[in-house]
Short mmCIF file of C-alpha atoms in Angstrom, two decimals:
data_model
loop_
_atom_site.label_atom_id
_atom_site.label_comp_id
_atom_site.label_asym_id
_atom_site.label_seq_id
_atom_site.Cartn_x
_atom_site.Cartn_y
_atom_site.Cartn_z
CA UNK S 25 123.49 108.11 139.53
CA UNK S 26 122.42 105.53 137.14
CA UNK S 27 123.54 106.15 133.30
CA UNK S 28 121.78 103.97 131.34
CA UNK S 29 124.25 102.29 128.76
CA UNK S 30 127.31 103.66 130.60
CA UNK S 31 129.49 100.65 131.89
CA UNK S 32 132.42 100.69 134.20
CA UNK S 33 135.15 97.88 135.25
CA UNK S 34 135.05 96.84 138.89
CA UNK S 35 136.89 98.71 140.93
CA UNK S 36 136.92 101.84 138.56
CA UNK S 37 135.18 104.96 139.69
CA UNK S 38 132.14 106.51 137.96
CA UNK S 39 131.40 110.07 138.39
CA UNK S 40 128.80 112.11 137.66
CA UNK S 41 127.51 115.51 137.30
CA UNK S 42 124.02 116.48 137.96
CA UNK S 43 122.64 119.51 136.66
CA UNK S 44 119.67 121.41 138.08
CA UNK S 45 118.01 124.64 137.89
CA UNK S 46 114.73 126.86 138.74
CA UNK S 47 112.83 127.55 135.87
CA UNK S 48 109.76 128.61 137.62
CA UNK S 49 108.13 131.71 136.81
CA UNK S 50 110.30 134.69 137.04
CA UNK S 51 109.71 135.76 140.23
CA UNK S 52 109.58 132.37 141.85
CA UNK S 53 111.68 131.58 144.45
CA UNK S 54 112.26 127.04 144.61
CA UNK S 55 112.18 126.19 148.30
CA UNK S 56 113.16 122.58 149.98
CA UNK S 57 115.02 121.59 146.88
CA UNK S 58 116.55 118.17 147.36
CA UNK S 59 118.47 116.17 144.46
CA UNK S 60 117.86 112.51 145.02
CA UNK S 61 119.78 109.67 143.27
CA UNK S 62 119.98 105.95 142.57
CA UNK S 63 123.13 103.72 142.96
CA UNK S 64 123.18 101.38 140.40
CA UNK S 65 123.07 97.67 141.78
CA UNK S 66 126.28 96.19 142.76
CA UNK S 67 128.17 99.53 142.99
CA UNK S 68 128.72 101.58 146.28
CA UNK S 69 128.16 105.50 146.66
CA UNK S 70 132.06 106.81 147.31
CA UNK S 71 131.84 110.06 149.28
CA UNK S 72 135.58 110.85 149.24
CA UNK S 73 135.03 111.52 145.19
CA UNK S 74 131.75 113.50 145.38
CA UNK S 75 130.66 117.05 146.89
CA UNK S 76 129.82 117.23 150.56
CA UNK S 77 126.08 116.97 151.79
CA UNK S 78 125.36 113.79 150.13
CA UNK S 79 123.22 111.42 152.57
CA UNK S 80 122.62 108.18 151.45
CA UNK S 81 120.64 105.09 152.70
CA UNK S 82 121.10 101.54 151.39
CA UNK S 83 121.51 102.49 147.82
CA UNK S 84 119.50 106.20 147.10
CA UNK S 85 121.63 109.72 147.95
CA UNK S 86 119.90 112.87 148.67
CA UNK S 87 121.57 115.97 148.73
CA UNK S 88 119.82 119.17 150.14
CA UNK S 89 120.23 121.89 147.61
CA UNK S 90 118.23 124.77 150.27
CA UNK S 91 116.47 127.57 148.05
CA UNK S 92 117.17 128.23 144.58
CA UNK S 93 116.29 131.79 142.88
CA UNK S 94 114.32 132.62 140.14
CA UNK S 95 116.50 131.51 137.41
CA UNK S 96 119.15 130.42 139.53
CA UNK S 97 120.66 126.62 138.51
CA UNK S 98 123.98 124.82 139.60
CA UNK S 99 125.23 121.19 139.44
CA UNK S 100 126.58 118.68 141.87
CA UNK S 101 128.82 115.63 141.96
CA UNK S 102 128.13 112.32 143.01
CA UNK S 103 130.74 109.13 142.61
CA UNK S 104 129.91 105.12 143.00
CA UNK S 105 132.34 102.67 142.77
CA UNK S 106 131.31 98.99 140.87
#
């Protein structure tokens, strides 16, 4: 989740939005995708702000996005606290 240049007071809550998509060939199914993400330092990954499915050890989240159709994209929502 890191943003480079994006700061934040202690305390406050950062959220973002990650975008991601198949743009494989055509007729390409994307299989096993899985979104991973970084914690900045000195934050903590808040789960009660972010989408469900988020799995995260010491300071990198995965989510596990399954199979994504040919053309097919969506985003997800991940929150740390400073």
């Amino acid at each position: 989740f890191a943003l480079p240049g994006a700061s934040s007071i202690p305390g406050g809550l950062v959220v973002y939005n990650v975008s991601y998509g198949n743009r494989l060939a055509a007729t390409t199914a994307a299989t096993g995708v899985v979104l991973t993400e970084t914690v900045p330092p000195n934050s903590t990954f808040n789960a009660a702000a972010s989408d469900p499915g988020w799995s995260c050890v010491v300071n990198t989240c995965t989510l596990a996005v399954g199979t994504l159709a040919p053309g097919a994209s969506g985003s997800a929502t991940g929150s740390a606290k400073p």
